[in-house]
mmCIF file of C-alpha atoms in Angstrom:
data_model
loop_
_atom_site.group_PDB
_atom_site.id
_atom_site.type_symbol
_atom_site.label_atom_id
_atom_site.label_comp_id
_atom_site.label_asym_id
_atom_site.label_seq_id
_atom_site.Cartn_x
_atom_site.Cartn_y
_atom_site.Cartn_z
ATOM 1 C CA UNK Q 1 106.321 108.734 165.757
ATOM 2 C CA UNK Q 2 103.204 106.567 165.634
ATOM 3 C CA UNK Q 3 101.885 105.592 162.389
ATOM 4 C CA UNK Q 4 98.192 106.478 161.460
ATOM 5 C CA UNK Q 5 95.692 103.804 161.381
ATOM 6 C CA UNK Q 6 94.097 102.556 158.188
ATOM 7 C CA UNK Q 7 90.693 103.962 157.274
ATOM 8 C CA UNK Q 8 87.767 101.978 155.547
ATOM 9 C CA UNK Q 9 85.834 103.120 152.584
ATOM 10 C CA UNK Q 10 82.727 101.367 151.308
ATOM 11 C CA UNK Q 11 83.544 100.075 147.785
ATOM 12 C CA UNK Q 12 82.272 97.457 145.221
ATOM 13 C CA UNK Q 13 84.727 95.545 143.241
ATOM 14 C CA UNK Q 14 83.335 94.790 139.751
ATOM 15 C CA UNK Q 15 83.917 93.137 136.470
ATOM 16 C CA UNK Q 16 82.344 95.200 133.396
ATOM 17 C CA UNK Q 17 83.006 93.688 129.934
ATOM 18 C CA UNK Q 18 86.518 92.484 129.761
ATOM 19 C CA UNK Q 19 87.829 95.043 132.606
ATOM 20 C CA UNK Q 20 87.681 95.267 136.412
ATOM 21 C CA UNK Q 21 87.654 98.247 138.679
ATOM 22 C CA UNK Q 22 86.875 99.467 142.167
ATOM 23 C CA UNK Q 23 83.519 101.595 142.535
ATOM 24 C CA UNK Q 24 82.746 104.164 144.786
ATOM 25 C CA UNK Q 25 79.611 106.162 145.814
ATOM 26 C CA UNK Q 26 81.153 109.846 145.858
ATOM 27 C CA UNK Q 27 79.376 110.497 149.120
ATOM 28 C CA UNK Q 28 81.273 107.546 150.671
ATOM 29 C CA UNK Q 29 84.647 109.093 149.876
ATOM 30 C CA UNK Q 30 86.549 111.101 152.599
ATOM 31 C CA UNK Q 31 85.489 114.685 152.474
ATOM 32 C CA UNK Q 32 88.582 115.878 150.763
ATOM 33 C CA UNK Q 33 88.367 113.299 148.159
ATOM 34 C CA UNK Q 34 84.603 114.211 147.147
ATOM 35 C CA UNK Q 35 86.009 116.837 144.873
ATOM 36 C CA UNK Q 36 88.502 116.566 141.982
ATOM 37 C CA UNK Q 37 92.046 117.293 142.965
ATOM 38 C CA UNK Q 38 95.393 116.040 144.389
ATOM 39 C CA UNK Q 39 93.539 114.351 147.430
ATOM 40 C CA UNK Q 40 91.283 112.257 145.270
ATOM 41 C CA UNK Q 41 93.922 111.139 142.906
ATOM 42 C CA UNK Q 42 96.152 110.162 145.959
ATOM 43 C CA UNK Q 43 93.550 108.007 147.443
ATOM 44 C CA UNK Q 44 92.699 106.208 144.234
ATOM 45 C CA UNK Q 45 96.308 105.677 143.546
ATOM 46 C CA UNK Q 46 96.627 104.011 146.969
ATOM 47 C CA UNK Q 47 93.391 102.162 146.737
ATOM 48 C CA UNK Q 48 94.799 100.597 143.420
ATOM 49 C CA UNK Q 49 98.399 100.254 144.587
ATOM 50 C CA UNK Q 50 100.255 102.743 142.281
ATOM 51 C CA UNK Q 51 102.727 103.977 141.636
ATOM 52 C CA UNK Q 52 104.503 100.568 141.997
ATOM 53 C CA UNK Q 53 108.211 100.298 140.575
ATOM 54 C CA UNK Q 54 107.717 96.647 140.262
ATOM 55 C CA UNK Q 55 104.799 96.761 138.048
ATOM 56 C CA UNK Q 56 102.594 94.365 139.981
ATOM 57 C CA UNK Q 57 100.340 96.630 142.185
ATOM 58 C CA UNK Q 58 100.660 94.027 144.923
ATOM 59 C CA UNK Q 59 99.776 96.466 147.688
ATOM 60 C CA UNK Q 60 96.451 97.335 146.231
ATOM 61 C CA UNK Q 61 93.401 96.308 144.209
ATOM 62 C CA UNK Q 62 94.894 96.782 140.788
ATOM 63 C CA UNK Q 63 95.721 93.689 138.609
ATOM 64 C CA UNK Q 64 98.798 95.341 137.032
ATOM 65 C CA UNK Q 65 96.987 95.614 133.643
ATOM 66 C CA UNK Q 66 95.458 98.551 131.784
ATOM 67 C CA UNK Q 67 92.260 96.542 132.019
ATOM 68 C CA UNK Q 68 92.386 96.028 135.936
ATOM 69 C CA UNK Q 69 93.873 99.448 137.126
ATOM 70 C CA UNK Q 70 90.604 101.301 137.145
ATOM 71 C CA UNK Q 71 88.386 103.208 139.364
ATOM 72 C CA UNK Q 72 84.755 104.503 138.978
ATOM 73 C CA UNK Q 73 83.007 107.241 140.971
ATOM 74 C CA UNK Q 74 79.168 107.166 141.212
ATOM 75 C CA UNK Q 75 76.511 109.723 142.154
ATOM 76 C CA UNK Q 76 72.838 110.252 142.002
ATOM 77 C CA UNK Q 77 72.654 112.556 138.746
ATOM 78 C CA UNK Q 78 72.528 116.185 139.018
ATOM 79 C CA UNK Q 79 70.745 116.045 135.613
ATOM 80 C CA UNK Q 80 66.881 115.798 135.763
ATOM 81 C CA UNK Q 81 66.745 113.422 132.733
ATOM 82 C CA UNK Q 82 69.594 111.044 133.904
ATOM 83 C CA UNK Q 83 69.753 108.619 136.804
ATOM 84 C CA UNK Q 84 73.485 108.389 137.674
ATOM 85 C CA UNK Q 85 76.709 110.460 137.166
ATOM 86 C CA UNK Q 86 79.717 108.285 136.182
ATOM 87 C CA UNK Q 87 83.117 109.294 136.546
ATOM 88 C CA UNK Q 88 86.070 107.037 135.481
ATOM 89 C CA UNK Q 89 89.629 107.337 136.433
ATOM 90 C CA UNK Q 90 92.380 105.183 134.692
ATOM 91 C CA UNK Q 91 95.113 104.742 137.136
ATOM 92 C CA UNK Q 92 98.783 104.490 135.982
ATOM 93 C CA UNK Q 93 100.546 101.420 137.156
ATOM 94 C CA UNK Q 94 104.223 102.679 137.539
ATOM 95 C CA UNK Q 95 103.456 106.459 137.796
ATOM 96 C CA UNK Q 96 101.661 108.512 140.338
ATOM 97 C CA UNK Q 97 99.009 109.491 137.684
ATOM 98 C CA UNK Q 98 95.333 109.255 137.364
ATOM 99 C CA UNK Q 99 93.981 109.799 133.703
ATOM 100 C CA UNK Q 100 90.527 111.425 133.614
ATOM 101 C CA UNK Q 101 90.577 112.365 130.028
ATOM 102 C CA UNK Q 102 88.265 109.519 128.720
ATOM 103 C CA UNK Q 103 85.586 106.977 129.356
ATOM 104 C CA UNK Q 104 85.935 103.180 130.000
ATOM 105 C CA UNK Q 105 83.382 101.318 127.870
ATOM 106 C CA UNK Q 106 83.795 98.016 129.396
ATOM 107 C CA UNK Q 107 83.149 99.180 132.845
ATOM 108 C CA UNK Q 108 80.279 101.311 131.510
ATOM 109 C CA UNK Q 109 78.642 97.949 131.444
ATOM 110 C CA UNK Q 110 78.940 97.618 135.187
ATOM 111 C CA UNK Q 111 77.703 101.254 135.879
ATOM 112 C CA UNK Q 112 73.855 100.627 135.757
ATOM 113 C CA UNK Q 113 73.964 97.582 137.799
ATOM 114 C CA UNK Q 114 76.348 99.047 140.545
ATOM 115 C CA UNK Q 115 74.288 102.264 140.539
ATOM 116 C CA UNK Q 116 71.020 100.170 141.054
ATOM 117 C CA UNK Q 117 72.697 98.102 144.073
ATOM 118 C CA UNK Q 118 73.822 101.217 145.522
ATOM 119 C CA UNK Q 119 70.329 102.914 145.424
ATOM 120 C CA UNK Q 120 71.245 105.601 143.237
ATOM 121 C CA UNK Q 121 68.477 104.829 140.648
ATOM 122 C CA UNK Q 122 64.763 105.406 141.322
ATOM 123 C CA UNK Q 123 61.661 103.406 140.089
ATOM 124 C CA UNK Q 124 63.388 100.211 139.108
ATOM 125 C CA UNK Q 125 61.273 97.276 138.008
ATOM 126 C CA UNK Q 126 60.945 94.191 140.069
ATOM 127 C CA UNK Q 127 61.349 92.077 136.994
ATOM 128 C CA UNK Q 128 62.251 92.613 133.289
ATOM 129 C CA UNK Q 129 64.573 95.343 132.284
ATOM 130 C CA UNK Q 130 65.657 98.510 134.100
ATOM 131 C CA UNK Q 131 66.654 101.332 131.690
ATOM 132 C CA UNK Q 132 69.425 103.350 133.387
ATOM 133 C CA UNK Q 133 70.352 106.478 131.844
ATOM 134 C CA UNK Q 134 74.034 107.324 132.683
ATOM 135 C CA UNK Q 135 75.786 110.767 132.394
ATOM 136 C CA UNK Q 136 79.422 110.163 131.664
ATOM 137 C CA UNK Q 137 80.984 112.974 133.302
ATOM 138 C CA UNK Q 138 84.616 112.596 131.494
ATOM 139 C CA UNK Q 139 83.341 113.254 128.024
ATOM 140 C CA UNK Q 140 79.857 114.581 128.852
ATOM 141 C CA UNK Q 141 77.844 111.994 127.068
ATOM 142 C CA UNK Q 142 74.787 109.899 127.596
ATOM 143 C CA UNK Q 143 75.044 106.069 128.041
ATOM 144 C CA UNK Q 144 71.920 104.110 128.300
ATOM 145 C CA UNK Q 145 72.143 100.688 129.991
ATOM 146 C CA UNK Q 146 69.706 97.985 129.799
ATOM 147 C CA UNK Q 147 69.891 96.017 133.021
ATOM 148 C CA UNK Q 148 68.025 92.669 133.695
ATOM 149 C CA UNK Q 149 66.134 92.442 136.912
ATOM 150 C CA UNK Q 150 64.806 89.309 138.744
ATOM 151 C CA UNK Q 151 62.680 89.815 141.944
ATOM 152 C CA UNK Q 152 63.802 93.415 142.618
ATOM 153 C CA UNK Q 153 67.559 92.414 142.249
ATOM 154 C CA UNK Q 154 69.884 92.734 139.430
ATOM 155 C CA UNK Q 155 70.271 89.627 137.401
ATOM 156 C CA UNK Q 156 73.983 89.073 136.874
ATOM 157 C CA UNK Q 157 74.118 85.342 136.039
ATOM 158 C CA UNK Q 158 73.182 84.162 132.564
ATOM 159 C CA UNK Q 159 74.283 82.426 129.434
ATOM 160 C CA UNK Q 160 75.588 85.481 127.502
ATOM 161 C CA UNK Q 161 79.136 84.667 126.372
ATOM 162 C CA UNK Q 162 81.563 87.568 125.852
ATOM 163 C CA UNK Q 163 85.136 86.734 124.331
ATOM 164 C CA UNK Q 164 87.702 87.562 126.671
ATOM 165 C CA UNK Q 165 85.576 86.744 129.668
ATOM 166 C CA UNK Q 166 85.914 83.041 131.008
ATOM 167 C CA UNK Q 167 82.460 82.617 132.402
ATOM 168 C CA UNK Q 168 78.905 83.527 130.857
ATOM 169 C CA UNK Q 169 76.726 85.937 132.528
ATOM 170 C CA UNK Q 170 73.560 87.986 131.896
ATOM 171 C CA UNK Q 171 73.572 90.305 128.920
ATOM 172 C CA UNK Q 172 73.549 94.083 129.441
ATOM 173 C CA UNK Q 173 72.856 96.101 126.358
ATOM 174 C CA UNK Q 174 74.552 99.367 126.049
ATOM 175 C CA UNK Q 175 73.740 102.428 123.847
ATOM 176 C CA UNK Q 176 76.263 105.113 123.430
ATOM 177 C CA UNK Q 177 74.217 108.372 122.474
ATOM 178 C CA UNK Q 178 75.703 110.714 119.949
ATOM 179 C CA UNK Q 179 79.153 109.426 120.531
ATOM 180 C CA UNK Q 180 81.408 111.816 118.862
ATOM 181 C CA UNK Q 181 83.581 112.773 121.826
ATOM 182 C CA UNK Q 182 83.586 116.527 123.036
ATOM 183 C CA UNK Q 183 87.525 116.426 123.484
ATOM 184 C CA UNK Q 184 89.442 119.752 124.343
ATOM 185 C CA UNK Q 185 90.809 121.059 121.167
ATOM 186 C CA UNK Q 186 88.625 118.939 118.780
ATOM 187 C CA UNK Q 187 85.866 121.230 118.321
ATOM 188 C CA UNK Q 188 83.399 118.409 118.990
ATOM 189 C CA UNK Q 189 83.942 117.222 115.514
ATOM 190 C CA UNK Q 190 83.925 113.642 114.974
ATOM 191 C CA UNK Q 191 86.728 113.942 112.427
ATOM 192 C CA UNK Q 192 89.025 116.659 113.948
ATOM 193 C CA UNK Q 193 91.305 117.072 110.972
ATOM 194 C CA UNK Q 194 88.224 117.359 108.653
ATOM 195 C CA UNK Q 195 89.216 114.334 106.588
ATOM 196 C CA UNK Q 196 88.205 110.549 106.562
ATOM 197 C CA UNK Q 197 91.942 109.553 106.151
ATOM 198 C CA UNK Q 198 95.020 111.589 106.424
ATOM 199 C CA UNK Q 199 98.631 111.231 105.706
ATOM 200 C CA UNK Q 200 100.231 111.300 109.334
ATOM 201 C CA UNK Q 201 103.900 112.217 109.328
ATOM 202 C CA UNK Q 202 105.499 110.309 112.057
ATOM 203 C CA UNK Q 203 109.266 111.065 112.365
ATOM 204 C CA UNK Q 204 111.511 107.956 112.214
ATOM 205 C CA UNK Q 205 108.565 105.675 111.121
ATOM 206 C CA UNK Q 206 107.289 107.477 107.810
ATOM 207 C CA UNK Q 207 104.006 108.830 106.588
ATOM 208 C CA UNK Q 208 100.958 106.692 107.384
ATOM 209 C CA UNK Q 209 97.564 106.670 106.069
ATOM 210 C CA UNK Q 210 95.229 107.388 109.274
ATOM 211 C CA UNK Q 211 91.607 107.679 110.365
ATOM 212 C CA UNK Q 212 91.643 110.044 113.325
ATOM 213 C CA UNK Q 213 88.320 109.716 114.847
ATOM 214 C CA UNK Q 214 86.504 111.162 118.082
ATOM 215 C CA UNK Q 215 83.688 108.833 118.657
ATOM 216 C CA UNK Q 216 83.587 106.718 122.081
ATOM 217 C CA UNK Q 217 87.141 107.508 122.821
ATOM 218 C CA UNK Q 218 89.656 109.522 120.359
ATOM 219 C CA UNK Q 219 91.328 107.046 118.239
ATOM 220 C CA UNK Q 220 93.825 106.777 115.479
ATOM 221 C CA UNK Q 221 93.297 103.915 113.119
ATOM 222 C CA UNK Q 222 96.259 102.899 110.836
ATOM 223 C CA UNK Q 223 96.527 99.910 108.372
ATOM 224 C CA UNK Q 224 98.304 96.846 109.913
ATOM 225 C CA UNK Q 225 100.323 96.285 106.942
ATOM 226 C CA UNK Q 226 101.807 99.835 106.815
ATOM 227 C CA UNK Q 227 103.540 99.320 110.173
ATOM 228 C CA UNK Q 228 104.696 95.716 109.523
ATOM 229 C CA UNK Q 229 101.784 93.662 110.952
ATOM 230 C CA UNK Q 230 98.903 91.253 109.806
ATOM 231 C CA UNK Q 231 96.156 92.473 112.322
ATOM 232 C CA UNK Q 232 96.206 89.113 113.846
ATOM 233 C CA UNK Q 233 98.759 89.540 116.390
ATOM 234 C CA UNK Q 234 98.318 88.560 119.967
ATOM 235 C CA UNK Q 235 99.524 90.340 123.195
ATOM 236 C CA UNK Q 236 102.932 88.648 123.578
ATOM 237 C CA UNK Q 237 104.043 89.552 119.892
ATOM 238 C CA UNK Q 238 103.625 93.378 120.575
ATOM 239 C CA UNK Q 239 104.050 93.821 124.432
ATOM 240 C CA UNK Q 240 107.345 91.793 124.441
ATOM 241 C CA UNK Q 241 108.817 94.162 121.882
ATOM 242 C CA UNK Q 242 110.112 97.365 123.434
ATOM 243 C CA UNK Q 243 110.870 98.887 119.867
ATOM 244 C CA UNK Q 244 107.170 98.184 119.000
ATOM 245 C CA UNK Q 245 105.818 99.727 122.003
ATOM 246 C CA UNK Q 246 107.982 102.867 121.257
ATOM 247 C CA UNK Q 247 106.697 102.978 117.791
ATOM 248 C CA UNK Q 248 103.142 102.903 118.649
ATOM 249 C CA UNK Q 249 103.564 105.521 121.510
ATOM 250 C CA UNK Q 250 105.182 107.873 118.864
ATOM 251 C CA UNK Q 251 102.418 107.391 116.521
ATOM 252 C CA UNK Q 252 99.998 108.187 119.353
ATOM 253 C CA UNK Q 253 101.715 111.348 120.271
ATOM 254 C CA UNK Q 254 102.093 112.706 116.620
ATOM 255 C CA UNK Q 255 98.362 111.591 116.112
ATOM 256 C CA UNK Q 256 97.371 113.513 119.194
ATOM 257 C CA UNK Q 257 98.878 116.723 118.114
ATOM 258 C CA UNK Q 258 97.125 116.400 114.653
ATOM 259 C CA UNK Q 259 93.704 115.710 116.463
ATOM 260 C CA UNK Q 260 94.283 118.835 118.423
ATOM 261 C CA UNK Q 261 94.262 117.069 121.859
ATOM 262 C CA UNK Q 262 97.680 118.368 122.881
ATOM 263 C CA UNK Q 263 99.860 121.105 121.478
ATOM 264 C CA UNK Q 264 103.237 119.207 121.683
ATOM 265 C CA UNK Q 265 104.218 115.542 121.622
ATOM 266 C CA UNK Q 266 105.744 115.901 124.967
ATOM 267 C CA UNK Q 267 102.271 116.274 126.383
ATOM 268 C CA UNK Q 268 101.251 112.739 125.576
ATOM 269 C CA UNK Q 269 103.180 111.280 128.442
ATOM 270 C CA UNK Q 270 100.606 113.136 130.716
ATOM 271 C CA UNK Q 271 97.591 111.912 128.688
ATOM 272 C CA UNK Q 272 97.992 108.084 128.540
ATOM 273 C CA UNK Q 273 94.493 107.297 128.463
ATOM 274 C CA UNK Q 274 93.887 109.110 125.228
ATOM 275 C CA UNK Q 275 94.041 108.968 122.223
ATOM 276 C CA UNK Q 276 94.244 105.125 121.389
ATOM 277 C CA UNK Q 277 95.933 103.665 118.556
ATOM 278 C CA UNK Q 278 94.578 100.930 116.600
ATOM 279 C CA UNK Q 279 95.598 98.886 113.652
ATOM 280 C CA UNK Q 280 93.131 97.299 110.975
ATOM 281 C CA UNK Q 281 93.433 94.600 108.409
ATOM 282 C CA UNK Q 282 90.965 92.671 106.166
ATOM 283 C CA UNK Q 283 89.416 89.513 107.889
ATOM 284 C CA UNK Q 284 91.887 86.806 108.393
ATOM 285 C CA UNK Q 285 92.148 83.282 109.909
ATOM 286 C CA UNK Q 286 93.882 83.025 113.294
ATOM 287 C CA UNK Q 287 93.912 81.488 116.609
ATOM 288 C CA UNK Q 288 92.821 83.682 119.427
ATOM 289 C CA UNK Q 289 94.629 83.868 122.933
ATOM 290 C CA UNK Q 290 92.220 81.230 124.246
ATOM 291 C CA UNK Q 291 93.024 78.675 121.484
ATOM 292 C CA UNK Q 292 89.921 79.262 119.702
ATOM 293 C CA UNK Q 293 89.911 79.346 115.855
ATOM 294 C CA UNK Q 294 88.541 82.560 114.470
ATOM 295 C CA UNK Q 295 87.708 81.972 110.715
ATOM 296 C CA UNK Q 296 87.894 85.059 108.290
ATOM 297 C CA UNK Q 297 84.438 84.199 107.287
ATOM 298 C CA UNK Q 298 82.790 84.973 110.713
ATOM 299 C CA UNK Q 299 84.224 88.574 110.934
ATOM 300 C CA UNK Q 300 84.350 91.837 108.720
ATOM 301 C CA UNK Q 301 87.856 92.936 109.691
ATOM 302 C CA UNK Q 302 90.642 92.426 112.160
ATOM 303 C CA UNK Q 303 91.379 95.106 114.789
ATOM 304 C CA UNK Q 304 94.257 95.374 117.448
ATOM 305 C CA UNK Q 305 94.167 98.257 119.841
ATOM 306 C CA UNK Q 306 96.753 99.852 122.314
ATOM 307 C CA UNK Q 307 95.784 100.715 125.757
ATOM 308 C CA UNK Q 308 98.069 102.592 128.282
ATOM 309 C CA UNK Q 309 101.067 101.663 126.251
ATOM 310 C CA UNK Q 310 100.306 97.918 125.692
ATOM 311 C CA UNK Q 311 98.345 95.804 123.342
ATOM 312 C CA UNK Q 312 94.906 95.206 124.923
ATOM 313 C CA UNK Q 313 94.062 91.525 125.640
ATOM 314 C CA UNK Q 314 90.731 91.984 123.915
ATOM 315 C CA UNK Q 315 89.014 95.505 122.966
ATOM 316 C CA UNK Q 316 88.211 98.522 124.855
ATOM 317 C CA UNK Q 317 84.632 99.110 124.970
ATOM 318 C CA UNK Q 318 85.144 102.892 123.851
ATOM 319 C CA UNK Q 319 87.470 101.776 121.177
ATOM 320 C CA UNK Q 320 84.676 99.299 119.901
ATOM 321 C CA UNK Q 321 82.332 102.313 119.722
ATOM 322 C CA UNK Q 322 85.220 104.040 117.491
ATOM 323 C CA UNK Q 323 85.210 100.889 115.316
ATOM 324 C CA UNK Q 324 81.602 100.684 114.925
ATOM 325 C CA UNK Q 325 81.184 104.247 114.197
ATOM 326 C CA UNK Q 326 84.194 104.427 111.612
ATOM 327 C CA UNK Q 327 82.760 101.309 109.965
ATOM 328 C CA UNK Q 328 79.582 102.933 109.322
ATOM 329 C CA UNK Q 329 81.225 105.588 107.500
ATOM 330 C CA UNK Q 330 82.301 104.844 104.026
ATOM 331 C CA UNK Q 331 85.800 105.852 103.252
ATOM 332 C CA UNK Q 332 87.657 105.350 106.633
ATOM 333 C CA UNK Q 333 90.320 103.038 106.977
ATOM 334 C CA UNK Q 334 88.100 100.761 109.156
ATOM 335 C CA UNK Q 335 85.305 100.811 106.538
ATOM 336 C CA UNK Q 336 87.783 99.990 103.965
ATOM 337 C CA UNK Q 337 89.278 96.935 105.813
ATOM 338 C CA UNK Q 338 85.719 95.662 106.287
ATOM 339 C CA UNK Q 339 85.206 95.835 102.495
ATOM 340 C CA UNK Q 340 83.810 99.315 102.034
ATOM 341 C CA UNK Q 341 80.148 100.657 101.603
ATOM 342 C CA UNK Q 342 77.562 101.329 104.106
ATOM 343 C CA UNK Q 343 76.650 99.136 107.004
ATOM 344 C CA UNK Q 344 74.939 99.507 110.383
ATOM 345 C CA UNK Q 345 76.722 96.805 112.279
ATOM 346 C CA UNK Q 346 80.247 95.140 112.059
ATOM 347 C CA UNK Q 347 81.983 92.026 113.751
ATOM 348 C CA UNK Q 348 85.795 92.367 114.103
ATOM 349 C CA UNK Q 349 88.368 89.964 115.281
ATOM 350 C CA UNK Q 350 90.472 91.066 118.326
ATOM 351 C CA UNK Q 351 93.056 89.053 120.294
ATOM 352 C CA UNK Q 352 90.586 87.285 122.701
ATOM 353 C CA UNK Q 353 87.947 86.569 119.872
ATOM 354 C CA UNK Q 354 85.295 88.592 118.150
ATOM 355 C CA UNK Q 355 82.718 91.448 118.954
ATOM 356 C CA UNK Q 356 79.797 92.929 117.179
ATOM 357 C CA UNK Q 357 78.957 96.420 117.411
ATOM 358 C CA UNK Q 358 76.275 98.505 115.847
ATOM 359 C CA UNK Q 359 76.369 102.246 114.548
ATOM 360 C CA UNK Q 360 74.278 103.951 111.953
ATOM 361 C CA UNK Q 361 75.879 107.028 110.257
ATOM 362 C CA UNK Q 362 74.146 109.813 108.243
ATOM 363 C CA UNK Q 363 75.772 112.649 106.203
ATOM 364 C CA UNK Q 364 74.048 116.033 107.718
ATOM 365 C CA UNK Q 365 75.080 119.360 105.892
ATOM 366 C CA UNK Q 366 78.362 117.753 104.784
ATOM 367 C CA UNK Q 367 79.315 116.315 108.201
ATOM 368 C CA UNK Q 368 78.863 112.769 109.463
ATOM 369 C CA UNK Q 369 76.700 112.289 112.441
ATOM 370 C CA UNK Q 370 76.200 108.997 114.356
ATOM 371 C CA UNK Q 371 73.169 109.237 116.753
ATOM 372 C CA UNK Q 372 74.222 106.146 118.726
ATOM 373 C CA UNK Q 373 76.410 103.162 118.679
ATOM 374 C CA UNK Q 374 75.253 99.898 120.482
ATOM 375 C CA UNK Q 375 76.835 96.656 121.711
ATOM 376 C CA UNK Q 376 76.344 94.032 124.530
ATOM 377 C CA UNK Q 377 78.545 93.439 127.362
ATOM 378 C CA UNK Q 378 77.975 91.703 130.821
ATOM 379 C CA UNK Q 379 78.899 92.626 134.409
ATOM 380 C CA UNK Q 380 79.094 90.953 137.723
ATOM 381 C CA UNK Q 381 79.956 92.121 141.268
ATOM 382 C CA UNK Q 382 83.199 90.254 142.481
ATOM 383 C CA UNK Q 383 83.332 91.515 146.043
ATOM 384 C CA UNK Q 384 81.616 94.326 148.054
ATOM 385 C CA UNK Q 385 82.356 96.002 151.435
ATOM 386 C CA UNK Q 386 85.133 98.076 152.189
ATOM 387 C CA UNK Q 387 88.710 98.804 151.057
ATOM 388 C CA UNK Q 388 91.306 100.035 153.376
ATOM 389 C CA UNK Q 389 94.171 102.422 152.902
ATOM 390 C CA UNK Q 390 96.507 104.267 155.359
ATOM 391 C CA UNK Q 391 94.848 107.409 156.711
ATOM 392 C CA UNK Q 392 97.725 109.734 155.716
ATOM 393 C CA UNK Q 393 97.743 108.554 152.048
ATOM 394 C CA UNK Q 394 95.893 111.472 150.759
#
């Protein structure tokens, strides 16, 4: 029986923030994959090289980490007040699963640039800053990207440095508008339990103080000290410890139930991208993964976050939004770790260095409201052309 030929699909391979992913225009996908469903998921899995029991994604574009096993679908926006619709798919490495439950904040930094280059944005200035209004379709939120332009082209090179990225590039400012996530079961509330801090009962681990917040991405914050850590750990300390990984997944599952994201802990396995688990501590001195010294005096607190079952090498952009939002609200564990009180910006230490994120909170009719969170990232096209996949893979 003859084997089918490979097909080729126009694609762009981009870095956004501290992540990388394969970007497509929806209209360029095979017709059966232009709509959500099994065909689309099967195609994206094959592009990335999943599921891979070896955990390496050798036969695909993925890089075998949660930060590099990502796909983005772009289309001209159906909304008159937006430029581009952006859908993000987090591809599991060793399972045949694409998680559509949340956004990628890091790749959000590349969406404006890529959309301009793909011809999806009208009235782009020749020089200066292009303001791109992005509709984040996973969570039904608006992101505004400020993309630098030079002679009609996206300006990608520059001197903006981002911890977790080796080389400098042009700065892209992002604004996440009304970042409280509209997650299923959470009722649109920033604090789905109604509390800034809860007692989260986790069988086999104990009762933990937890701030559970829907902002940027659903996130469960716990105190590092309560789970036996300092908040200055690097990846190997956590990711080489199978008991630690199991503990974090258990916390994530029980937190997801309390947040109303799932009904039973068994459902967590099918919702790997959300919620996130992060642990916080007061500012401490430590050495980052690059060997750079981070001084407690330079930061407001330390944060470490789990992504797709592993400690993230830096910080997810969406989790940074959650950190900035929680820090702006007095009484949360994040705010308390940063010293308490009101603030409009916070700089936190993560495994690769530091990051500053801003958010302004207001108490309106007894509910905390954050109109926007902001941060700077960078983005760069690494390769463009076509990806090839077997014609019978979807």
